[in-house]
PDB file of C-alpha atoms and ligand atoms in Angstrom:
ATOM      1  CA  MET A  27       0.174   0.049   0.060  1.00  0.00           C
ATOM      2  CA  ARG A  28       1.279   3.511  -0.645  1.00  0.00           C
ATOM      3  CA  ILE A  29       0.698   6.292   1.633  1.00  0.00           C
ATOM      4  CA  ASP A  30       1.219  10.104   1.097  1.00  0.00           C
ATOM      5  CA  VAL A  31       0.929  12.556   3.769  1.00  0.00           C
ATOM      6  CA  VAL A  32       0.959  16.487   3.400  1.00  0.00           C
ATOM      7  CA  THR A  33       1.616  18.268   6.528  1.00  0.00           C
ATOM      8  CA  ILE A  34       3.578  21.335   7.764  1.00  0.00           C
ATOM      9  CA  PHE A  35       4.887  19.126  10.328  1.00  0.00           C
ATOM     10  CA  PRO A  36       6.770  16.403   8.556  1.00  0.00           C
ATOM     11  CA  GLU A  37       8.758  15.546  12.127  1.00  0.00           C
ATOM     12  CA  TYR A  38       5.603  14.762  13.664  1.00  0.00           C
ATOM     13  CA  LEU A  39       5.176  11.543  11.296  1.00  0.00           C
ATOM     14  CA  ALA A  40       8.478  10.207  12.671  1.00  0.00           C
ATOM     15  CA  PRO A  41       6.735   7.528  14.796  1.00  0.00           C
ATOM     16  CA  LEU A  42       6.049   6.049  11.081  1.00  0.00           C
ATOM     17  CA  ASP A  43       9.469   4.761  11.141  1.00  0.00           C
ATOM     18  CA  LEU A  44       8.773   2.872  14.073  1.00  0.00           C
ATOM     19  CA  SER A  45       7.557  -0.455  15.375  1.00  0.00           C
ATOM     20  CA  LEU A  46       5.011  -2.343  13.415  1.00  0.00           C
ATOM     21  CA  ILE A  47       4.935   0.456  10.761  1.00  0.00           C
ATOM     22  CA  GLY A  48       8.415   0.465  10.247  1.00  0.00           C
ATOM     23  CA  ARG A  49       8.801  -3.016  10.196  1.00  0.00           C
ATOM     24  CA  ALA A  50       6.247  -2.872   7.105  1.00  0.00           C
ATOM     25  CA  ARG A  51       7.919  -0.216   5.415  1.00  0.00           C
ATOM     26  CA  ALA A  52      11.310  -2.294   5.564  1.00  0.00           C
ATOM     27  CA  ALA A  53       9.280  -5.386   4.230  1.00  0.00           C
ATOM     28  CA  GLY A  54       8.025  -3.427   1.353  1.00  0.00           C
ATOM     29  CA  ILE A  55       4.243  -3.856   2.446  1.00  0.00           C
ATOM     30  CA  LEU A  56       3.872   0.109   2.988  1.00  0.00           C
ATOM     31  CA  ASP A  57       5.363   2.710   0.987  1.00  0.00           C
ATOM     32  CA  VAL A  58       5.175   5.936   3.017  1.00  0.00           C
ATOM     33  CA  ALA A  59       6.111   9.462   1.913  1.00  0.00           C
ATOM     34  CA  VAL A  60       5.837  12.511   4.084  1.00  0.00           C
ATOM     35  CA  HIS A  61       5.675  15.681   2.057  1.00  0.00           C
ATOM     36  CA  ASP A  62       5.865  19.335   3.664  1.00  0.00           C
ATOM     37  CA  LEU A  63       3.421  21.676   2.651  1.00  0.00           C
ATOM     38  CA  ARG A  64       5.576  24.550   2.869  1.00  0.00           C
ATOM     39  CA  THR A  65       7.176  22.965  -0.119  1.00  0.00           C
ATOM     40  CA  TRP A  66       4.223  24.650  -2.283  1.00  0.00           C
ATOM     41  CA  THR A  67       4.693  27.984  -1.312  1.00  0.00           C
ATOM     42  CA  THR A  68       5.707  30.995  -3.416  1.00  0.00           C
ATOM     43  CA  ASP A  69       6.212  33.651  -1.097  1.00  0.00           C
ATOM     44  CA  ARG A  70       9.186  34.662   0.790  1.00  0.00           C
ATOM     45  CA  HIS A  71       7.410  33.856   4.350  1.00  0.00           C
ATOM     46  CA  ARG A  72       6.305  30.327   2.620  1.00  0.00           C
ATOM     47  CA  THR A  73       2.658  31.140   3.983  1.00  0.00           C
ATOM     48  CA  VAL A  74       0.201  28.427   4.354  1.00  0.00           C
ATOM     49  CA  ASP A  75      -3.042  30.475   6.144  1.00  0.00           C
ATOM     50  CA  ASP A  76      -4.869  33.317   5.976  1.00  0.00           C
ATOM     51  CA  ALA A  77      -7.812  35.171   7.997  1.00  0.00           C
ATOM     52  CA  PRO A  78     -11.295  33.319   7.372  1.00  0.00           C
ATOM     53  CA  LEU A  79     -13.705  35.056   4.742  1.00  0.00           C
ATOM     54  CA  GLY A  80     -16.746  36.331   6.544  1.00  0.00           C
ATOM     55  CA  GLY A  81     -14.542  36.732  10.183  1.00  0.00           C
ATOM     56  CA  GLY A  82     -14.518  34.767  12.835  1.00  0.00           C
ATOM     57  CA  ALA A  83     -11.505  33.324  15.251  1.00  0.00           C
ATOM     58  CA  GLY A  84      -8.162  31.792  13.926  1.00  0.00           C
ATOM     59  CA  MET A  85      -6.822  31.038  10.491  1.00  0.00           C
ATOM     60  CA  VAL A  86      -7.747  28.939   7.811  1.00  0.00           C
ATOM     61  CA  MET A  87      -5.254  26.757   5.210  1.00  0.00           C
ATOM     62  CA  ARG A  88      -5.139  28.741   1.724  1.00  0.00           C
ATOM     63  CA  PRO A  89      -5.724  26.769  -0.969  1.00  0.00           C
ATOM     64  CA  GLU A  90      -2.925  27.492  -3.638  1.00  0.00           C
ATOM     65  CA  PRO A  91      -0.238  25.498  -1.734  1.00  0.00           C
ATOM     66  CA  TRP A  92      -2.612  22.242  -1.291  1.00  0.00           C
ATOM     67  CA  GLY A  93      -3.809  22.357  -4.789  1.00  0.00           C
ATOM     68  CA  ALA A  94      -0.188  22.240  -5.729  1.00  0.00           C
ATOM     69  CA  ALA A  95       0.793  19.775  -3.324  1.00  0.00           C
ATOM     70  CA  LEU A  96      -1.901  17.449  -4.292  1.00  0.00           C
ATOM     71  CA  ASP A  97      -1.164  17.981  -8.070  1.00  0.00           C
ATOM     72  CA  ALA A  98       2.376  16.624  -7.214  1.00  0.00           C
ATOM     73  CA  VAL A  99       1.259  13.878  -4.640  1.00  0.00           C
ATOM     74  CA  LEU A 100      -0.992  12.569  -7.838  1.00  0.00           C
ATOM     75  CA  ALA A 101       2.196  12.616 -10.054  1.00  0.00           C
ATOM     76  CA  ALA A 102       4.732  11.155  -7.887  1.00  0.00           C
ATOM     77  CA  GLY A 103       2.415   8.479  -6.673  1.00  0.00           C
ATOM     78  CA  ARG A 104       1.334   7.670 -10.354  1.00  0.00           C
ATOM     79  CA  GLU A 105       4.920   7.382 -11.252  1.00  0.00           C
ATOM     80  CA  ARG A 106       5.614   5.069  -8.308  1.00  0.00           C
ATOM     81  CA  LEU A 107       3.029   2.908  -8.802  1.00  0.00           C
ATOM     82  CA  GLY A 108       3.776   2.824 -12.551  1.00  0.00           C
ATOM     83  CA  ASP A 109      -0.147   3.355 -13.209  1.00  0.00           C
ATOM     84  CA  PRO A 110      -1.041   6.643 -15.039  1.00  0.00           C
ATOM     85  CA  ASP A 111      -4.356   6.484 -14.028  1.00  0.00           C
ATOM     86  CA  ALA A 112      -4.009   5.458 -10.263  1.00  0.00           C
ATOM     87  CA  VAL A 113      -5.897   8.173  -7.898  1.00  0.00           C
ATOM     88  CA  PRO A 114      -5.472   7.956  -4.025  1.00  0.00           C
ATOM     89  CA  HIS A 115      -8.547   8.298  -1.567  1.00  0.00           C
ATOM     90  CA  LEU A 116      -7.637  11.388   0.183  1.00  0.00           C
ATOM     91  CA  LEU A 117      -8.490  11.324   3.560  1.00  0.00           C
ATOM     92  CA  VAL A 118      -8.790  14.555   5.713  1.00  0.00           C
ATOM     93  CA  PRO A 119      -8.593  14.557   9.556  1.00  0.00           C
ATOM     94  CA  SER A 120     -11.163  16.632  11.026  1.00  0.00           C
ATOM     95  CA  PRO A 121     -13.554  16.701  14.043  1.00  0.00           C
ATOM     96  CA  ALA A 122     -16.256  17.393  11.674  1.00  0.00           C
ATOM     97  CA  GLY A 123     -15.416  14.280   9.707  1.00  0.00           C
ATOM     98  CA  THR A 124     -17.205  10.674   9.413  1.00  0.00           C
ATOM     99  CA  PRO A 125     -16.345   8.787  12.579  1.00  0.00           C
ATOM    100  CA  LEU A 126     -13.490   5.984  11.858  1.00  0.00           C
ATOM    101  CA  THR A 127     -14.547   2.639  12.729  1.00  0.00           C
ATOM    102  CA  GLN A 128     -13.000  -0.854  12.678  1.00  0.00           C
ATOM    103  CA  ALA A 129     -15.241  -1.522   9.648  1.00  0.00           C
ATOM    104  CA  GLY A 130     -13.707   1.649   8.063  1.00  0.00           C
ATOM    105  CA  ALA A 131     -10.096   0.766   8.881  1.00  0.00           C
ATOM    106  CA  GLU A 132     -10.799  -2.738   7.238  1.00  0.00           C
ATOM    107  CA  ALA A 133     -12.318  -1.158   3.872  1.00  0.00           C
ATOM    108  CA  LEU A 134      -9.265   1.307   3.799  1.00  0.00           C
ATOM    109  CA  ALA A 135      -6.765  -1.538   4.274  1.00  0.00           C
ATOM    110  CA  ARG A 136      -8.410  -3.284   0.984  1.00  0.00           C
ATOM    111  CA  GLU A 137      -7.188   0.255  -1.073  1.00  0.00           C
ATOM    112  CA  PRO A 138      -4.012   0.531  -2.889  1.00  0.00           C
ATOM    113  CA  TRP A 139      -3.068   4.418  -2.039  1.00  0.00           C
ATOM    114  CA  LEU A 140      -4.332   6.629   0.374  1.00  0.00           C
ATOM    115  CA  ALA A 141      -3.311  10.191   0.981  1.00  0.00           C
ATOM    116  CA  PHE A 142      -3.783  12.272   4.007  1.00  0.00           C
ATOM    117  CA  ALA A 143      -3.896  16.041   4.124  1.00  0.00           C
ATOM    118  CA  CYS A 144      -3.210  17.373   7.395  1.00  0.00           C
ATOM    119  CA  GLY A 145      -5.234  20.674   8.399  1.00  0.00           C
ATOM    120  CA  ARG A 146      -3.967  22.899  11.318  1.00  0.00           C
ATOM    121  CA  TYR A 147      -5.731  25.987  12.803  1.00  0.00           C
ATOM    122  CA  GLU A 148      -9.387  25.994  11.735  1.00  0.00           C
ATOM    123  CA  GLY A 149      -9.140  23.835   8.772  1.00  0.00           C
ATOM    124  CA  ILE A 150      -8.365  23.900   5.110  1.00  0.00           C
ATOM    125  CA  ASP A 151     -10.539  26.205   2.557  1.00  0.00           C
ATOM    126  CA  GLU A 152     -13.458  24.048   1.347  1.00  0.00           C
ATOM    127  CA  ARG A 153     -12.494  24.529  -2.279  1.00  0.00           C
ATOM    128  CA  VAL A 154      -9.625  22.085  -1.695  1.00  0.00           C
ATOM    129  CA  LEU A 155     -11.388  19.214  -0.900  1.00  0.00           C
ATOM    130  CA  GLU A 156     -14.151  20.098  -3.716  1.00  0.00           C
ATOM    131  CA  GLU A 157     -11.670  20.219  -6.262  1.00  0.00           C
ATOM    132  CA  ALA A 158      -9.854  17.161  -4.964  1.00  0.00           C
ATOM    133  CA  ALA A 159     -13.148  15.115  -5.265  1.00  0.00           C
ATOM    134  CA  THR A 160     -13.414  15.749  -9.097  1.00  0.00           C
ATOM    135  CA  ARG A 161     -10.101  13.782  -9.340  1.00  0.00           C
ATOM    136  CA  MET A 162     -10.090  11.305  -6.370  1.00  0.00           C
ATOM    137  CA  PRO A 163     -12.547  10.102  -3.734  1.00  0.00           C
ATOM    138  CA  VAL A 164     -12.514  12.189  -0.865  1.00  0.00           C
ATOM    139  CA  THR A 165     -13.412  11.327   3.080  1.00  0.00           C
ATOM    140  CA  PRO A 166     -13.199  13.969   5.926  1.00  0.00           C
ATOM    141  CA  LEU A 167     -12.537  11.711   8.738  1.00  0.00           C
ATOM    142  CA  SER A 168     -12.815  11.906  12.500  1.00  0.00           C
ATOM    143  CA  LEU A 169     -11.068  10.108  15.491  1.00  0.00           C
ATOM    144  CA  GLY A 170     -13.972  10.877  17.772  1.00  0.00           C
ATOM    145  CA  ASP A 171     -16.077  13.523  19.303  1.00  0.00           C
ATOM    146  CA  TYR A 172     -12.907  15.851  20.518  1.00  0.00           C
ATOM    147  CA  VAL A 173     -10.658  18.564  19.189  1.00  0.00           C
ATOM    148  CA  LEU A 174      -7.416  17.969  18.132  1.00  0.00           C
ATOM    149  CA  GLY A 175      -4.564  20.617  17.382  1.00  0.00           C
ATOM    150  CA  GLY A 176      -4.341  18.871  13.906  1.00  0.00           C
ATOM    151  CA  GLY A 177      -4.378  16.080  11.720  1.00  0.00           C
ATOM    152  CA  GLU A 178      -1.008  14.670  12.400  1.00  0.00           C
ATOM    153  CA  VAL A 179      -1.875  12.627  15.293  1.00  0.00           C
ATOM    154  CA  ALA A 180      -5.194  11.240  13.610  1.00  0.00           C
ATOM    155  CA  VAL A 181      -2.878  10.166  10.728  1.00  0.00           C
ATOM    156  CA  LEU A 182      -0.612   8.453  13.078  1.00  0.00           C
ATOM    157  CA  VAL A 183      -3.972   6.382  14.399  1.00  0.00           C
ATOM    158  CA  VAL A 184      -5.266   5.832  10.964  1.00  0.00           C
ATOM    159  CA  VAL A 185      -2.284   4.659   9.503  1.00  0.00           C
ATOM    160  CA  GLU A 186      -1.720   2.275  12.745  1.00  0.00           C
ATOM    161  CA  ALA A 187      -5.177   0.820  12.530  1.00  0.00           C
ATOM    162  CA  VAL A 188      -5.119   0.078   8.533  1.00  0.00           C
ATOM    163  CA  ALA A 189      -1.662  -0.970   8.409  1.00  0.00           C
ATOM    164  CA  ARG A 190      -1.796  -3.798  11.048  1.00  0.00           C
ATOM    165  CA  LEU A 191      -4.691  -5.255   8.867  1.00  0.00           C
ATOM    166  CA  LEU A 192      -2.330  -5.885   5.786  1.00  0.00           C
ATOM    167  CA  PRO A 193      -1.349  -9.186   5.287  1.00  0.00           C
ATOM    168  CA  GLY A 194       2.207  -9.865   6.774  1.00  0.00           C
ATOM    169  CA  VAL A 195       1.999  -6.963   9.152  1.00  0.00           C
ATOM    170  CA  VAL A 196       0.927  -8.560  12.223  1.00  0.00           C
ATOM    171  CA  GLY A 197       3.248 -11.923  13.132  1.00  0.00           C
ATOM    172  CA  ASN A 198       0.012 -14.025  14.223  1.00  0.00           C
ATOM    173  CA  PRO A 199      -2.978 -13.172  12.213  1.00  0.00           C
ATOM    174  CA  HIS A 200      -5.011 -14.984  14.603  1.00  0.00           C
ATOM    175  CA  SER A 201      -4.772 -12.287  17.211  1.00  0.00           C
ATOM    176  CA  LEU A 202      -6.736 -10.013  14.907  1.00  0.00           C
ATOM    177  CA  VAL A 203      -9.838 -12.339  14.964  1.00  0.00           C
ATOM    178  CA  GLU A 204     -11.084 -11.788  18.164  1.00  0.00           C
ATOM    179  CA  GLU A 205     -10.391  -8.339  19.574  1.00  0.00           C
ATOM    180  CA  SER A 206     -12.574  -5.500  20.247  1.00  0.00           C
ATOM    181  CA  HIS A 207     -14.520  -4.292  17.218  1.00  0.00           C
ATOM    182  CA  ALA A 208     -13.072  -7.025  15.153  1.00  0.00           C
ATOM    183  CA  PRO A 209     -16.367  -8.711  13.293  1.00  0.00           C
ATOM    184  CA  ALA A 210     -15.444 -12.155  15.378  1.00  0.00           C
ATOM    185  CA  SER A 211     -15.933 -10.534  18.392  1.00  0.00           C
ATOM    186  CA  GLY A 212     -19.610 -10.279  17.824  1.00  0.00           C
ATOM    187  CA  GLY A 213     -19.788  -6.446  18.576  1.00  0.00           C
ATOM    188  CA  LEU A 214     -18.602  -7.284  22.046  1.00  0.00           C
ATOM    189  CA  LEU A 215     -15.308  -5.915  24.081  1.00  0.00           C
ATOM    190  CA  GLU A 216     -12.369  -8.444  24.416  1.00  0.00           C
ATOM    191  CA  PRO A 217     -12.337 -10.031  27.771  1.00  0.00           C
ATOM    192  CA  PRO A 218      -9.551  -9.520  30.306  1.00  0.00           C
ATOM    193  CA  VAL A 219      -6.400 -11.113  29.767  1.00  0.00           C
ATOM    194  CA  TYR A 220      -3.917 -12.608  32.691  1.00  0.00           C
ATOM    195  CA  THR A 221      -0.478 -14.344  32.405  1.00  0.00           C
ATOM    196  CA  ARG A 222       2.103 -15.832  34.715  1.00  0.00           C
ATOM    197  CA  PRO A 223       2.669 -15.799  37.853  1.00  0.00           C
ATOM    198  CA  ALA A 224      -0.939 -17.023  38.505  1.00  0.00           C
ATOM    199  CA  SER A 225      -0.688 -15.335  42.069  1.00  0.00           C
ATOM    200  CA  TRP A 226       0.786 -11.897  41.930  1.00  0.00           C
ATOM    201  CA  ARG A 227       0.580  -9.711  44.979  1.00  0.00           C
ATOM    202  CA  GLY A 228      -1.741 -11.244  46.741  1.00  0.00           C
ATOM    203  CA  ARG A 229      -4.254 -11.356  43.476  1.00  0.00           C
ATOM    204  CA  GLU A 230      -5.233 -14.757  41.951  1.00  0.00           C
ATOM    205  CA  ALA A 231      -5.745 -15.146  38.150  1.00  0.00           C
ATOM    206  CA  PRO A 232      -9.194 -16.839  37.160  1.00  0.00           C
ATOM    207  CA  PRO A 233      -8.812 -20.256  38.362  1.00  0.00           C
ATOM    208  CA  VAL A 234     -11.008 -21.145  35.163  1.00  0.00           C
ATOM    209  CA  LEU A 235      -8.057 -20.116  33.033  1.00  0.00           C
ATOM    210  CA  LEU A 236      -5.376 -22.821  34.437  1.00  0.00           C
ATOM    211  CA  SER A 237      -8.308 -25.668  34.250  1.00  0.00           C
ATOM    212  CA  GLY A 238      -7.357 -26.646  30.987  1.00  0.00           C
ATOM    213  CA  HIS A 239     -10.976 -27.158  30.386  1.00  0.00           C
ATOM    214  CA  HIS A 240     -11.490 -25.200  26.850  1.00  0.00           C
ATOM    215  CA  ALA A 241     -15.224 -25.113  26.807  1.00  0.00           C
ATOM    216  CA  ARG A 242     -15.610 -23.490  30.477  1.00  0.00           C
ATOM    217  CA  VAL A 243     -12.870 -21.069  29.540  1.00  0.00           C
ATOM    218  CA  ALA A 244     -14.531 -19.894  26.307  1.00  0.00           C
ATOM    219  CA  ARG A 245     -17.920 -19.654  28.430  1.00  0.00           C
ATOM    220  CA  TRP A 246     -15.695 -17.591  31.207  1.00  0.00           C
ATOM    221  CA  ARG A 247     -14.290 -15.475  28.328  1.00  0.00           C
ATOM    222  CA  ARG A 248     -18.006 -14.955  26.852  1.00  0.00           C
ATOM    223  CA  ASP A 249     -19.466 -14.053  30.154  1.00  0.00           C
ATOM    224  CA  GLU A 250     -16.547 -11.466  30.794  1.00  0.00           C
ATOM    225  CA  GLN A 251     -17.165 -10.074  27.410  1.00  0.00           C
ATOM    226  CA  LEU A 252     -21.016  -9.574  28.010  1.00  0.00           C
ATOM    227  CA  ARG A 253     -20.246  -7.898  31.365  1.00  0.00           C
ATOM    228  CA  ARG A 254     -17.677  -5.699  30.395  1.00  0.00           C
ATOM    229  CA  THR A 255     -19.659  -4.470  27.448  1.00  0.00           C
ATOM    230  CA  ALA A 256     -22.662  -3.598  29.621  1.00  0.00           C
ATOM    231  CA  ALA A 257     -20.402  -1.747  32.324  1.00  0.00           C
ATOM    232  CA  ARG A 258     -18.283   0.219  29.768  1.00  0.00           C
ATOM    233  CA  ARG A 259     -20.441   0.290  26.262  1.00  0.00           C
ATOM    234  CA  PRO A 260     -23.838  -0.149  26.631  1.00  0.00           C
ATOM    235  CA  ASP A 261     -24.505   1.517  23.107  1.00  0.00           C
ATOM    236  CA  LEU A 262     -22.843  -1.897  21.828  1.00  0.00           C
ATOM    237  CA  LEU A 263     -25.129  -3.893  23.642  1.00  0.00           C
ATOM    238  CA  ALA A 264     -27.755  -2.489  22.299  1.00  0.00           C
ATOM    239  CA  ARG A 265     -26.731  -3.171  18.945  1.00  0.00           C
ATOM    240  CA  LEU A 266     -27.023  -6.733  19.527  1.00  0.00           C
ATOM    241  CA  ARG A 267     -29.641  -9.289  17.829  1.00  0.00           C
ATOM    242  CA  PRO A 268     -31.020 -11.320  20.744  1.00  0.00           C
ATOM    243  CA  GLN A 269     -31.253 -14.141  18.288  1.00  0.00           C
ATOM    244  CA  ASP A 270     -27.729 -14.275  18.069  1.00  0.00           C
ATOM    245  CA  LEU A 271     -27.481 -14.795  21.990  1.00  0.00           C
ATOM    246  CA  ASP A 272     -27.677 -18.036  23.688  1.00  0.00           C
ATOM    247  CA  ALA A 273     -29.532 -18.794  27.128  1.00  0.00           C
ATOM    248  CA  ALA A 274     -26.302 -18.487  29.146  1.00  0.00           C
ATOM    249  CA  ASP A 275     -25.536 -14.988  27.561  1.00  0.00           C
ATOM    250  CA  LEU A 276     -29.196 -13.763  28.670  1.00  0.00           C
ATOM    251  CA  ALA A 277     -28.296 -15.272  32.082  1.00  0.00           C
ATOM    252  CA  VAL A 278     -25.794 -12.915  32.302  1.00  0.00           C
ATOM    253  CA  LEU A 279     -27.071  -9.939  30.871  1.00  0.00           C
ATOM    254  CA  ALA A 280     -30.040 -10.287  33.311  1.00  0.00           C
ATOM    255  CA  GLN A 281     -27.517 -10.059  35.970  1.00  0.00           C
ATOM    256  CA  GLU A 282     -26.352  -6.791  34.399  1.00  0.00           C
ATOM    257  CA  GLY A 283     -29.626  -5.649  34.246  1.00  0.00           C
ATOM    258  CA  TRP A 284     -30.397  -6.391  30.811  1.00  0.00           C
ATOM    259  CA  SER A 285     -33.390  -7.956  29.043  1.00  0.00           C
ATOM    260  CA  VAL A 286     -35.415  -8.421  25.823  1.00  0.00           C
ATOM    261  CA  ARG A 287     -37.940  -6.126  24.996  1.00  0.00           C
ATOM    262  CA  ASP A 288     -39.788  -6.352  21.591  1.00  0.00           C
ATOM    263  CA  GLY A 289     -37.204  -8.253  19.968  1.00  0.00           C
ATOM    264  CA  ALA A 290     -34.406  -5.993  21.267  1.00  0.00           C
ATOM    265  CA  LEU A 291     -31.896  -5.970  24.290  1.00  0.00           C
ATOM    266  CA  VAL A 292     -32.809  -3.242  26.596  1.00  0.00           C
ATOM    267  CA  PRO A 293     -31.147  -1.769  29.749  1.00  0.00           C
ATOM    268  CA  ALA A 294     -33.665  -2.278  33.253  1.00  0.00           C
ATOM    269  CA  SER A 295     -36.311   0.485  33.005  1.00  0.00           C
ATOM    270  CA  PRO A 296     -35.432   2.848  35.531  1.00  0.00           C
ATOM    271  CA  ALA A 297     -37.604   2.783  38.809  1.00  0.00           C
ATOM    272  CA  PRO A 298     -40.891   4.544  38.314  1.00  0.00           C
ATOM    273  CA  VAL A 299     -40.796   8.179  39.663  1.00  0.00           C
ATOM    274  CA  ARG A 300     -43.217   8.536  42.785  1.00  0.00           C
ATOM    275  CA  HIS A 301     -44.711  11.694  43.428  1.00  0.00           C
TER     276      HIS A 301
HETATM  277  N1  ADE B 402      -8.170  17.203  13.842  1.00  0.00           N
HETATM  278  C1  ADE B 402      -8.996  18.044  14.936  1.00  0.00           C
HETATM  279  N2  ADE B 402      -9.601  17.049  15.748  1.00  0.00           N
HETATM  280  C2  ADE B 402      -9.809  15.764  14.979  1.00  0.00           C
HETATM  281  C3  ADE B 402     -10.443  14.601  15.141  1.00  0.00           C
HETATM  282  N3  ADE B 402     -11.266  14.870  16.441  1.00  0.00           N
HETATM  283  N4  ADE B 402     -10.374  13.785  14.713  1.00  0.00           N
HETATM  284  C4  ADE B 402      -9.626  13.802  13.499  1.00  0.00           C
HETATM  285  N5  ADE B 402      -8.610  14.890  13.101  1.00  0.00           N
HETATM  286  C5  ADE B 402      -9.008  15.938  14.050  1.00  0.00           C
END
């Protein structure tokens, strides 16, 4: 997979040399190019921003350097991929974007070429995205409902979430199968995990994990997933289909205050208000 990143802080992307992603690059699975937006400025001060039209706080990134940067990224990537018609999927990190999910990361992992446009300040002049969309798919992407200082950290997150799904990046592909948010976890969070020693600072690992009884271990893990999801992510539980749950699942969920009503899982109704 080819990845281009355009930013005014190329140094921010230094972690892409490390660990999992660094190894994937060395193995030729990932081809990452980080570009300094200021390369495509034309004035002495290498200006990339200006005041917002219509007024308001902060600064907006000017369209001219972005237009030239995307032209150059497109040309260099086509050359590199040996395909004069190739286009990247342009991802624009923004708190106003579509939220990234595991399913979204899986879809991105199937693409041959991603390009990231890192905004700073109040964002990038909207015409840059409009014009790019005449040439390539463009997706504004959010990490969540909070505001970062710029898109660089979001790029690190998205690249890590996507790269670890590429064949050959994670040593044991089974470790991808049952983690939280993977399709095989059935919409539940992962269970807690333990390793040796079995007793540590007076705390025992759950004895069932030492029993060697696979079916009981599987049931215990499933119960823990259900309990944890009920406590931490009730929004995920509410999306489960009751017909996908067995009697043991429903018994655990009942302990956590959940029941099936009108074909859906619902939390216990709050006690009626007395007047
Ligand atoms: N840039 C600023 N805030 C962001 C967020 N929440 N997600 C993605 N990019 C951002």
